[in-house]
Short mmCIF file of C-alpha atoms in Angstrom, two decimals:
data_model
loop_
_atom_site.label_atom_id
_atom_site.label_comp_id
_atom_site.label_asym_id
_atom_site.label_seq_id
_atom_site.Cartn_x
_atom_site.Cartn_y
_atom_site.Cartn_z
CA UNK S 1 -24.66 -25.76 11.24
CA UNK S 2 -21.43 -27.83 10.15
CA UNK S 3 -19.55 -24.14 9.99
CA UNK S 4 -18.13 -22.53 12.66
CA UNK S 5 -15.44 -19.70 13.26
CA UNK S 6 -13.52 -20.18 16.45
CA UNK S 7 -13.23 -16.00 17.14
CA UNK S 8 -11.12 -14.23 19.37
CA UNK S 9 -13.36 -11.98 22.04
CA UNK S 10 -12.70 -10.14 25.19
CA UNK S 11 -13.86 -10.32 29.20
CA UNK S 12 -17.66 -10.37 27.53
CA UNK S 13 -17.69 -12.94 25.31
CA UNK S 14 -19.72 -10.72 22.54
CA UNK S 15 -17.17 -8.21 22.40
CA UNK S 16 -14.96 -9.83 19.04
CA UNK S 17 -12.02 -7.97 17.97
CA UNK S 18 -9.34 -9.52 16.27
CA UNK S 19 -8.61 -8.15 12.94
CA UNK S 20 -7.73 -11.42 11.18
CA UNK S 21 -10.97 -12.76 12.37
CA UNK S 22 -12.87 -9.52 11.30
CA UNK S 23 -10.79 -9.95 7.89
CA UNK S 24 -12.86 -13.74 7.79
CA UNK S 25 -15.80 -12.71 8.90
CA UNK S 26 -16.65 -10.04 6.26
CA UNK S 27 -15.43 -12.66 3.56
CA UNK S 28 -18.11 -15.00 4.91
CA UNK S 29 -20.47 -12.26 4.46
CA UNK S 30 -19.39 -11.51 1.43
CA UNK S 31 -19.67 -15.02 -0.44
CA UNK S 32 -23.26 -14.97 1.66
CA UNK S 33 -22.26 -18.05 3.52
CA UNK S 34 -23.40 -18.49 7.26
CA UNK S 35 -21.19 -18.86 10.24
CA UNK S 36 -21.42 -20.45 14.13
CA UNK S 37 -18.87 -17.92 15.71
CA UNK S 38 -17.13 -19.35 18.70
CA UNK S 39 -15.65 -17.07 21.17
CA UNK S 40 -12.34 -17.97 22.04
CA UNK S 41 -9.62 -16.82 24.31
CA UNK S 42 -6.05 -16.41 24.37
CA UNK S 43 -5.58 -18.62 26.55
CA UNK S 44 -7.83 -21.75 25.43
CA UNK S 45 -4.78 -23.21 23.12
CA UNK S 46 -6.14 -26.32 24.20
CA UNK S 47 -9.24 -25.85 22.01
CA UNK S 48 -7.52 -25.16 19.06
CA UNK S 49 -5.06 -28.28 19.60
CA UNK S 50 -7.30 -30.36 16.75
CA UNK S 51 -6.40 -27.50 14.42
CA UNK S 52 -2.55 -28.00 15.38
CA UNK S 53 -2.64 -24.21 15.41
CA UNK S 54 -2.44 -21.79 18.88
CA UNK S 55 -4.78 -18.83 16.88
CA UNK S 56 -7.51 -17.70 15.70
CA UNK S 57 -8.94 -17.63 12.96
CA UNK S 58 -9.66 -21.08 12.78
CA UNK S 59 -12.39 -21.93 10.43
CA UNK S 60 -14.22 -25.38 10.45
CA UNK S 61 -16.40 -25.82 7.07
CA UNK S 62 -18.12 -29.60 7.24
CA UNK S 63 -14.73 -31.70 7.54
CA UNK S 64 -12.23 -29.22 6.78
CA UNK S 65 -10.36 -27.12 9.05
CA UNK S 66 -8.25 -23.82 7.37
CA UNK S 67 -5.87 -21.80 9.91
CA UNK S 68 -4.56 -18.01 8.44
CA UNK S 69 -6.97 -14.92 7.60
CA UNK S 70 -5.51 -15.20 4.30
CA UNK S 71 -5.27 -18.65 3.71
CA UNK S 72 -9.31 -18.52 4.54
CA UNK S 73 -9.62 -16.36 2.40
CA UNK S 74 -7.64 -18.10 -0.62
CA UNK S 75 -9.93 -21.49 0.31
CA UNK S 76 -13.47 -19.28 0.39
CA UNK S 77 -12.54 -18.56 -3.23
CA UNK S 78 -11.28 -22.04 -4.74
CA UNK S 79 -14.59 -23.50 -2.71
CA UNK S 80 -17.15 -20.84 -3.28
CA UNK S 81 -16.18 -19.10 -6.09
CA UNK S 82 -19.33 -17.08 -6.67
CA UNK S 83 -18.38 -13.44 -5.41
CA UNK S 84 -14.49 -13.54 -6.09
CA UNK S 85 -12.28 -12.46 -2.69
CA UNK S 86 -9.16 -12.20 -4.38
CA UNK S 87 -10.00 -12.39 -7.80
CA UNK S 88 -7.28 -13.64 -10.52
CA UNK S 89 -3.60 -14.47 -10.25
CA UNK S 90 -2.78 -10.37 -10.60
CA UNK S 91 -5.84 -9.88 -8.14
CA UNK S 92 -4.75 -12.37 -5.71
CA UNK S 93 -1.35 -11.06 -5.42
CA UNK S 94 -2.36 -7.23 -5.36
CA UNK S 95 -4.51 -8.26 -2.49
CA UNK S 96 -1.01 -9.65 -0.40
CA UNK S 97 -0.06 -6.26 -0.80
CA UNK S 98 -3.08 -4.82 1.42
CA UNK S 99 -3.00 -7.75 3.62
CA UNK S 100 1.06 -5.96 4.51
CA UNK S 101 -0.07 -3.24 4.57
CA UNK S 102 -2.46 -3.29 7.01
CA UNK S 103 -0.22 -5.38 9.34
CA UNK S 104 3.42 -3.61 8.51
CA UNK S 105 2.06 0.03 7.75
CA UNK S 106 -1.19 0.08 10.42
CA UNK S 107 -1.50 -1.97 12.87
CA UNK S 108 1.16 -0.48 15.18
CA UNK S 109 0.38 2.72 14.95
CA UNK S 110 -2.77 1.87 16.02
CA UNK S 111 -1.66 -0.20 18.69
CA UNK S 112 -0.17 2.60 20.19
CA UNK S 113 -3.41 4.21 20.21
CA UNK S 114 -5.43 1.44 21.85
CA UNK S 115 -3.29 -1.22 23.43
CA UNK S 116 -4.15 0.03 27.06
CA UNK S 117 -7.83 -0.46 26.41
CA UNK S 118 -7.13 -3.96 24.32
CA UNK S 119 -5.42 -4.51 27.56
CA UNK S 120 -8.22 -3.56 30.06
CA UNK S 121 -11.18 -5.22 27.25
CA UNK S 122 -9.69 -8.92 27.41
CA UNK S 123 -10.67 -11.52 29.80
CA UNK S 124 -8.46 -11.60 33.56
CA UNK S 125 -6.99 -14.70 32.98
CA UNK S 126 -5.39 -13.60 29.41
CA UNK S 127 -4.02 -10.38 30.94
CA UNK S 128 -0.55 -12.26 32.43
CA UNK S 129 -0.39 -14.13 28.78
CA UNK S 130 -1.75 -11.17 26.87
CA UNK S 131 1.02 -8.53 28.42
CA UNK S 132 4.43 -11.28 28.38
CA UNK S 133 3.66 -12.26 24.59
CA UNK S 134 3.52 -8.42 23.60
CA UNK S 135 5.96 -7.12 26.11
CA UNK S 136 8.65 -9.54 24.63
CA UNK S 137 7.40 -9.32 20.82
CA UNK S 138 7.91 -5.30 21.52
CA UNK S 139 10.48 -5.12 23.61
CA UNK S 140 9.38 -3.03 26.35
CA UNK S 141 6.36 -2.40 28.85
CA UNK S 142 2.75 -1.99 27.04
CA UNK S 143 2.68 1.14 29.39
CA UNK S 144 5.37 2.49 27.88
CA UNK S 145 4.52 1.67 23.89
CA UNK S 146 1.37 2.78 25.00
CA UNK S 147 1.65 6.36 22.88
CA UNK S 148 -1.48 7.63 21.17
CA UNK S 149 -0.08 10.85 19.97
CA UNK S 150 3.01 9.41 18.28
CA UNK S 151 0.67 6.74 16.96
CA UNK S 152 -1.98 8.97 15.57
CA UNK S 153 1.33 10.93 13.70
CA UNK S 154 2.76 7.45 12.45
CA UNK S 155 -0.43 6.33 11.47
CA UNK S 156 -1.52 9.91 9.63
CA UNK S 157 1.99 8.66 7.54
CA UNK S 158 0.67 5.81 6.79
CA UNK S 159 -3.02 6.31 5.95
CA UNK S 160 -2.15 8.27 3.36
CA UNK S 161 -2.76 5.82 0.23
CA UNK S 162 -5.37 4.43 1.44
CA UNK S 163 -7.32 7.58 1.85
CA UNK S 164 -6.19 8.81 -1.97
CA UNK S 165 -8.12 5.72 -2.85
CA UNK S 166 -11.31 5.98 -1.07
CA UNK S 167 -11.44 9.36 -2.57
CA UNK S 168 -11.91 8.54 -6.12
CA UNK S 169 -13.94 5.36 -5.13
CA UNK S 170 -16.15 3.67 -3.01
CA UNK S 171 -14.37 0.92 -1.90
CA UNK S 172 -10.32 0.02 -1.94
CA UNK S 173 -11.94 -2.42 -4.66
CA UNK S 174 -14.22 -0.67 -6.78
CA UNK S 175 -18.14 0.21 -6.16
CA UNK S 176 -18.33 -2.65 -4.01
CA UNK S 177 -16.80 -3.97 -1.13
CA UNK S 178 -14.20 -7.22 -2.12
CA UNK S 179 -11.28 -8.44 -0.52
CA UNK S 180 -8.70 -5.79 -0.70
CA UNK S 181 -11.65 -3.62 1.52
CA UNK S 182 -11.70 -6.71 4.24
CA UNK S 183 -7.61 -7.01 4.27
CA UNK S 184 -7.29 -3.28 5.66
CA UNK S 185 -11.05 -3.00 7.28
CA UNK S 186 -10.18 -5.72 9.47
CA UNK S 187 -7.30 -3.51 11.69
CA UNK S 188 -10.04 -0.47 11.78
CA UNK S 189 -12.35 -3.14 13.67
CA UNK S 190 -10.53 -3.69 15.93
CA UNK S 191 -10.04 0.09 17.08
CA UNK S 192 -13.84 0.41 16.38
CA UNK S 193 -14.73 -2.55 18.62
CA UNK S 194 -11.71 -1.81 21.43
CA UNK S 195 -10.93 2.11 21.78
CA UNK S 196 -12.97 4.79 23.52
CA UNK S 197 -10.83 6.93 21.01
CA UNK S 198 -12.23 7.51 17.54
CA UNK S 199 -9.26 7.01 15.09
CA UNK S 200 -10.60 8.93 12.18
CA UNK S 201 -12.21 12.46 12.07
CA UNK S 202 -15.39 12.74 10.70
CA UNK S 203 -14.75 14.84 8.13
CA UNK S 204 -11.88 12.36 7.09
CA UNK S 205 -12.60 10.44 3.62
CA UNK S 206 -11.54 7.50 5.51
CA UNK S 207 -14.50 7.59 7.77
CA UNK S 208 -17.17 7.66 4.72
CA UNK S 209 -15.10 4.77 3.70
CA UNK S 210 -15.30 2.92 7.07
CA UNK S 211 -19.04 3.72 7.82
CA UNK S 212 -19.84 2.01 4.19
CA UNK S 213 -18.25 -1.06 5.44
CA UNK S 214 -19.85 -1.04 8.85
CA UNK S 215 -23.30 -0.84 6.80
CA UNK S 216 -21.87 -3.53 4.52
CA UNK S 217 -23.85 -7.36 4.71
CA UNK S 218 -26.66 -5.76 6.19
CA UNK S 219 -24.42 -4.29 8.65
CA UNK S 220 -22.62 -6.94 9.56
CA UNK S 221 -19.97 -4.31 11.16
CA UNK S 222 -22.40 -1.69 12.08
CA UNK S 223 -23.88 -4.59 14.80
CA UNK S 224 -20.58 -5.45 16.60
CA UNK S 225 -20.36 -4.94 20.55
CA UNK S 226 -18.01 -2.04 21.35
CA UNK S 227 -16.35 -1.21 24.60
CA UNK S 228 -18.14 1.93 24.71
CA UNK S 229 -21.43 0.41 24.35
CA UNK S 230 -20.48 -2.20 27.30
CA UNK S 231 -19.66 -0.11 30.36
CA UNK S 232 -19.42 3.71 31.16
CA UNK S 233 -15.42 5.40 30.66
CA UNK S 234 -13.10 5.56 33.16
CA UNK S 235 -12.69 8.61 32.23
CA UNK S 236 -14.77 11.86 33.10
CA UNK Y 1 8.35 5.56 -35.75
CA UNK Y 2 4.83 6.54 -35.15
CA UNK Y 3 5.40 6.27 -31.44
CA UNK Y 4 6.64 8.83 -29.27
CA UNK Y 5 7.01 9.74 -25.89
CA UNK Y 6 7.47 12.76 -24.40
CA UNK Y 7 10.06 12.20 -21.63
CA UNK Y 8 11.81 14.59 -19.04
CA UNK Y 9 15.19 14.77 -19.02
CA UNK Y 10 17.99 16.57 -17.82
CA UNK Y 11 21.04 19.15 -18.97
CA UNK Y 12 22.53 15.92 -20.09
CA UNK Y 13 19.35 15.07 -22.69
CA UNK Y 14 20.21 11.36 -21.85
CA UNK Y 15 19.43 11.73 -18.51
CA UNK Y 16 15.60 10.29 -18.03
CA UNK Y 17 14.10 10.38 -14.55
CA UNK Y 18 10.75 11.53 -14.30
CA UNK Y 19 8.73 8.17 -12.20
CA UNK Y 20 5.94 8.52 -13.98
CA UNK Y 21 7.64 8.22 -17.65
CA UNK Y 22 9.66 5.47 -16.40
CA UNK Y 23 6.00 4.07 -15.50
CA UNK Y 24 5.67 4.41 -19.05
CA UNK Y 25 8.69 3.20 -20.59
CA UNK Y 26 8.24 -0.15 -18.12
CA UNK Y 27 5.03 -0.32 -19.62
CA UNK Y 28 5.31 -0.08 -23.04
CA UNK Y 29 7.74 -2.23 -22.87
CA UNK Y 30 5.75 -4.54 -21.06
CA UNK Y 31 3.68 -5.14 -23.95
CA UNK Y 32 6.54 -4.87 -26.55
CA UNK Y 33 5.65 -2.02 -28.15
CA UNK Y 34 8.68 0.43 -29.47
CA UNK Y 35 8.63 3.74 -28.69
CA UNK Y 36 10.85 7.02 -29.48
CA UNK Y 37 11.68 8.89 -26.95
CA UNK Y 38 11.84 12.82 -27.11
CA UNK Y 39 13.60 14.72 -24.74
CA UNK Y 40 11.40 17.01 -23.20
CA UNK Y 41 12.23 20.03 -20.20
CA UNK Y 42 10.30 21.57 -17.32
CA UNK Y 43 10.02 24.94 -19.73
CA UNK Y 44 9.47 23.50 -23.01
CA UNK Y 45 5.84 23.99 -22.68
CA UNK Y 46 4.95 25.54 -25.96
CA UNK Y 47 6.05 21.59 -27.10
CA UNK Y 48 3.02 20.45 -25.30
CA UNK Y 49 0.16 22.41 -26.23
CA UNK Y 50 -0.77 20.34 -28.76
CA UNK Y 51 -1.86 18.11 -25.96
CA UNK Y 52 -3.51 20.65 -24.08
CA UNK Y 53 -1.69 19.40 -21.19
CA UNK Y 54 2.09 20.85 -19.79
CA UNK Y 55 3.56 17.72 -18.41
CA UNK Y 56 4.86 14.15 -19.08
CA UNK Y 57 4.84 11.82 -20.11
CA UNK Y 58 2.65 12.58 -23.02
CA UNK Y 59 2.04 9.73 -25.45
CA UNK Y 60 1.79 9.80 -29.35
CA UNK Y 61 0.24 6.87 -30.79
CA UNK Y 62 -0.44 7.24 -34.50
CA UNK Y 63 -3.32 10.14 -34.37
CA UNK Y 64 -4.22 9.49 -30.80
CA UNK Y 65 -2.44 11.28 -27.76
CA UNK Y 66 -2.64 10.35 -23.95
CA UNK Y 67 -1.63 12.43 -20.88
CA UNK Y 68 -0.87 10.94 -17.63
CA UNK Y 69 1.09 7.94 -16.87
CA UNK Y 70 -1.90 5.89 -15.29
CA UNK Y 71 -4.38 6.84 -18.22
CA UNK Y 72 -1.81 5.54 -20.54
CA UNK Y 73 -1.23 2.21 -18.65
CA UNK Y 74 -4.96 1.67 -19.25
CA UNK Y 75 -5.22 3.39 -22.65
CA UNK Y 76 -2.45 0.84 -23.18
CA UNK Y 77 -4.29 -2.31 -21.81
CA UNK Y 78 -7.85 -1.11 -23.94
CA UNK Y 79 -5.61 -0.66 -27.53
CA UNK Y 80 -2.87 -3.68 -26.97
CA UNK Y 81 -4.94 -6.21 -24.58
CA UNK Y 82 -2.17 -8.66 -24.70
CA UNK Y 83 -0.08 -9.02 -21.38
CA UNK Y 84 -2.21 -7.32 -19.50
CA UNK Y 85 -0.69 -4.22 -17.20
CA UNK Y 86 -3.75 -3.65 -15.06
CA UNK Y 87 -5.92 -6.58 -15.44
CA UNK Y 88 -9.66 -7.00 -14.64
CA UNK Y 89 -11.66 -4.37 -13.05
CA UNK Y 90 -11.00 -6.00 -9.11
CA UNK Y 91 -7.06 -5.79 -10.41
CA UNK Y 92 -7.29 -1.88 -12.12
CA UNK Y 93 -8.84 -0.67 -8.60
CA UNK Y 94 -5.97 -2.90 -6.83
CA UNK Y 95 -3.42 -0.74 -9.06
CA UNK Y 96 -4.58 2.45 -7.92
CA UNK Y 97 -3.41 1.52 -4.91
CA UNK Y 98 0.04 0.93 -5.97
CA UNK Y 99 0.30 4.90 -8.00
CA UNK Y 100 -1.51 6.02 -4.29
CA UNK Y 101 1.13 4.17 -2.12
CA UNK Y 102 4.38 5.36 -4.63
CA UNK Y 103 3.03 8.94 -4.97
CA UNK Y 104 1.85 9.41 -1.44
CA UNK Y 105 4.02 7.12 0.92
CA UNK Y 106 7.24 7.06 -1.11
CA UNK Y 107 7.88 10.36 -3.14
CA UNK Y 108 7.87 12.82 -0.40
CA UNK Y 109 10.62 10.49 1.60
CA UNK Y 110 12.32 10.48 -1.26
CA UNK Y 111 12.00 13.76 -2.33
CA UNK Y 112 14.08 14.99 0.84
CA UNK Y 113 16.94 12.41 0.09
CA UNK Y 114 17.53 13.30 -3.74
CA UNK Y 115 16.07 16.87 -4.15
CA UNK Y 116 19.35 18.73 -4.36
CA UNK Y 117 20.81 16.13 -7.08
CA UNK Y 118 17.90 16.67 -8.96
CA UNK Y 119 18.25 20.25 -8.93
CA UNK Y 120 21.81 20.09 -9.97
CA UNK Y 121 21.09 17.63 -12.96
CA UNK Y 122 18.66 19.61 -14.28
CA UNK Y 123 19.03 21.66 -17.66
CA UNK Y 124 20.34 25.41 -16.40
CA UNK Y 125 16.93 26.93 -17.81
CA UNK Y 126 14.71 24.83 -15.77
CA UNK Y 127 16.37 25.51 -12.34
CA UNK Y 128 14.34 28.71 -11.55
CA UNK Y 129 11.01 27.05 -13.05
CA UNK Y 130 11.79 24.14 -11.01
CA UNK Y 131 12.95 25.60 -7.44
CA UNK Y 132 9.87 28.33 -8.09
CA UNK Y 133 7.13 25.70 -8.43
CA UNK Y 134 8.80 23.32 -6.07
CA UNK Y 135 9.24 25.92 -3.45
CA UNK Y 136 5.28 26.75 -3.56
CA UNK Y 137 4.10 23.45 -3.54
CA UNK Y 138 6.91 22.63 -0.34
CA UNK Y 139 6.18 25.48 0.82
CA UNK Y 140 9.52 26.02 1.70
CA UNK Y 141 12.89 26.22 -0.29
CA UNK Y 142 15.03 23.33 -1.57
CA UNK Y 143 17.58 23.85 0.81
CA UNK Y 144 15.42 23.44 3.74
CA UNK Y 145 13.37 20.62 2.60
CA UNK Y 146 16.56 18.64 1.38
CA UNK Y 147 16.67 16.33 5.14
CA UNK Y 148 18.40 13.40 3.81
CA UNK Y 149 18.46 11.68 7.00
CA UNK Y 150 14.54 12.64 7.85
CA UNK Y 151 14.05 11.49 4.60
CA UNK Y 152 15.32 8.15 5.35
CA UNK Y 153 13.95 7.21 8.65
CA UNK Y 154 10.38 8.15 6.56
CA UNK Y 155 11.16 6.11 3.59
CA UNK Y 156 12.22 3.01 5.92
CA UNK Y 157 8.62 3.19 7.49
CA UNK Y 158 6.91 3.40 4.54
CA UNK Y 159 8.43 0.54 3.00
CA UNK Y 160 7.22 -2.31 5.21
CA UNK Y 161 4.27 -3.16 2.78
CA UNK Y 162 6.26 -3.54 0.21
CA UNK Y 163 9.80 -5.76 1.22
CA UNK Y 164 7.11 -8.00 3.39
CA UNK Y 165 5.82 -8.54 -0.59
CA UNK Y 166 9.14 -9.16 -2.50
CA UNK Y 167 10.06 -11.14 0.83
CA UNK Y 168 7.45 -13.75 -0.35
CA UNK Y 169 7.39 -13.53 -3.99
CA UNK Y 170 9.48 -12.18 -7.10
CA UNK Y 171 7.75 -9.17 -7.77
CA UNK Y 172 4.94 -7.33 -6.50
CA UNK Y 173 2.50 -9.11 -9.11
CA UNK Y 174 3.55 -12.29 -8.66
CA UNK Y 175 6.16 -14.40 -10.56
CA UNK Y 176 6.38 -11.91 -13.45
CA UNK Y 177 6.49 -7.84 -13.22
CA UNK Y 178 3.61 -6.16 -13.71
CA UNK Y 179 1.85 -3.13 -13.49
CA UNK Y 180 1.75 -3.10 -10.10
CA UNK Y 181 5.86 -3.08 -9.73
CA UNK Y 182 6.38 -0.24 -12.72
CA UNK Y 183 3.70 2.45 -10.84
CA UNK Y 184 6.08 1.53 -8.04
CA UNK Y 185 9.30 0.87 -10.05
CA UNK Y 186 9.18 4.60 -11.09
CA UNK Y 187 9.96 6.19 -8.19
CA UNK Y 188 12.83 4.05 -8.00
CA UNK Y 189 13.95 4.62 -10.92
CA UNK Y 190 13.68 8.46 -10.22
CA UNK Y 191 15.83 8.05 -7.13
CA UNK Y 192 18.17 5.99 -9.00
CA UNK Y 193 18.74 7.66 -11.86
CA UNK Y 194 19.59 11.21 -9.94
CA UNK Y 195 20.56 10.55 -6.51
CA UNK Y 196 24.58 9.60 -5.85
CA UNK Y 197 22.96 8.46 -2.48
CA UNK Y 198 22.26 4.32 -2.99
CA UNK Y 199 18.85 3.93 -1.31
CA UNK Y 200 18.59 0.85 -0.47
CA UNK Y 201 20.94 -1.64 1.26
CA UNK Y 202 22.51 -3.95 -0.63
CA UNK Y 203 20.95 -6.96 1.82
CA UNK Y 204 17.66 -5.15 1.40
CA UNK Y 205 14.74 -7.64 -0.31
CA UNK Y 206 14.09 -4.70 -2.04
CA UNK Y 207 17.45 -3.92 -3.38
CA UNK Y 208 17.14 -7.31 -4.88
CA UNK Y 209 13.51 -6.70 -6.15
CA UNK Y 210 14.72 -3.71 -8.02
CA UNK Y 211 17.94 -5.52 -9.71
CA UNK Y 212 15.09 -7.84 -10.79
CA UNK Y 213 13.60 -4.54 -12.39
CA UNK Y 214 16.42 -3.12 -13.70
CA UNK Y 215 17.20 -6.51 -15.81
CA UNK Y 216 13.67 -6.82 -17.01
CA UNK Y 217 13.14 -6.37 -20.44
CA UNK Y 218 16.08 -7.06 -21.88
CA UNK Y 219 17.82 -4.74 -18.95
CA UNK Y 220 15.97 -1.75 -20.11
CA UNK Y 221 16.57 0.03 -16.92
CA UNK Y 222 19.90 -1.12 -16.41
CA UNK Y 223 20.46 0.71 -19.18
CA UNK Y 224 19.90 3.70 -18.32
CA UNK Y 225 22.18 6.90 -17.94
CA UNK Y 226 22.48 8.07 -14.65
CA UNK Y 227 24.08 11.18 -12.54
CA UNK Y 228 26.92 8.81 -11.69
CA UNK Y 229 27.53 7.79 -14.65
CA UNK Y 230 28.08 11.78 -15.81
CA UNK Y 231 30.62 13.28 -14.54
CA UNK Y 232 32.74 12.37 -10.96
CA UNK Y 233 30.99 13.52 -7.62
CA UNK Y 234 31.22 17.39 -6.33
CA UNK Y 235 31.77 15.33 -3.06
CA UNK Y 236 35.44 13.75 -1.74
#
């Protein structure tokens, strides 16, 4: 196969969790194109030195090599434009808007919920590299962002929209799945694949929403190693 | 004039802020189409039952008359295709979004900034319509809602989506405004048009987004009449 993925995973080199490479990995799926996924680390920059880039995703298709979830995404559609990603110029930029979204309105929030078990999920020798690159970016200890009540408030604050969506509609996109789903689905991957903690109740709109996508390209999500399934909780 | 709109305004009849007929007035305007505006109040109901409906904006176009302000963004796009507001289905799911994110992330924020001003510039006979149905729905009174500062801190974290997507391009559609901007623009415009509070900071990406709006369309929201404009503040 001349395409491959290089993909971020943990200690086990199944589990895969980054939500930019999640974000690639259902638009793969979606344009029905097959992928080699590599597992990377944190700490391999060396790997990713051809690429002139330091992370994932990095997608290699035959000779070319494209860095940036959304950037991939952008060059799936001008290469494979069967099954539109983004769709037109109004499409395309609508779809920025979820791609902020998702990293502006969600992702910390959720990071406050799950960091400590992102923490304990990644491989020993990314820990030291792992906790200075988000202790500085943060400002402070992830012990002491570490705060899964406040972040379950912030991110109630934030889901809002999104959930008023999935209400009157399948998908952020319509009756299908398309890009503006994989933007925001990417972030609830990660939690899915990483946390012992569900994020959404069951009863929550937002959980219809997300188990459609996990059954989405022949569940494509619905497949992906989770820390639960890997070892028993810590906890009792 | 065989278009008319419906629009709320204030004891001063000049004064237009409802978001959602600003949505409209963006719109039409959008696609060039004149339209005469009829001041309209909380308790002029009877007005309205010839639409079977007791809010606005309410649009009269020839024999045909819309509710709502996203049905008449797409009634709008079906009867006038040219310069599309909502686009292609992928970009008319991608717009929901954007009437989700302003009505669910935004207006309550808001809300607790400006909702004092907007019960002082409201006609006399609508204040105990408006601080009846306002209180229900709050479930509390005005007084104890109105938490300016709350009300910021709120609004800041909601906005992150969208400065990260005036930070990278003009407006929220792209190089031109667009539907997605005026189901934003609106609540804006609300804030604008009532508050005496400026919401944004003038080195704010979004202050400069919105001057952008304000001058579109031959400055049709520049143009408008606001509290400030009306009479000097209560306040030293």
């Amino acid at each position: 196969m001349t395409r491959h993925l290089f993909d971020l995973c943990g200690a086990h080199p199944g589990l895969r969790f980054s939500p930019f490479c999640w974000r690639v990995r259902f638009a793969l799926a979606h344009k029905g194109l097959d992928v080699d996924t590599r597992p990377w680390r944190f700490t391999d920059k060396a790997t990713l030195a051809f690429a002139e880039h330091d992370k994932v995703p990095v997608l290699v298709d035959g000779d070319r090599t494209i860095t940036d979830s959304f950037a991939i995404l952008e060059y799936l559609d001008q290469h494979y434009p069967e099954a539109a990603l983004l769709g037109d110029e109004t499409g395309q930029a609508r779809a920025r808007f979820f791609k902020h979204y998702s990293e502006q309105a969600l992702a910390l929030p959720m990071m406050r919920i799950i960091i400590l078990d992102l923490f304990q999920a990644i491989a020993p020798q990314d820990q030291a590299y792992f906790r200075r690159s988000r202790e500085a970016r943060l400002g402070q200890s992830l012990e002491t962002f570490h705060q899964p009540e406040r972040g379950a408030i912030e991110l109630e604050a934030a889901l809002g929209p999104l959930r008023a969506r999935v209400k009157e509609a399948a998908f952020v996109d319509g009756e299908a799945p398309g890009g503006g789903d994989y933007l925001v689905a990417g972030h609830f991957m990660w939690a899915h694949c990483i946390s012992r903690q569900p994020l959404l109740a069951p009863e929550d709109p937002l959980h219809a929403w997300f188990e459609r996508i996990l059954d989405a390209h022949q569940g494509l999500g619905r497949r992906a190693l989770r820390t639960v399934d890997l070892a028993p909780s810590a906890s009792p």
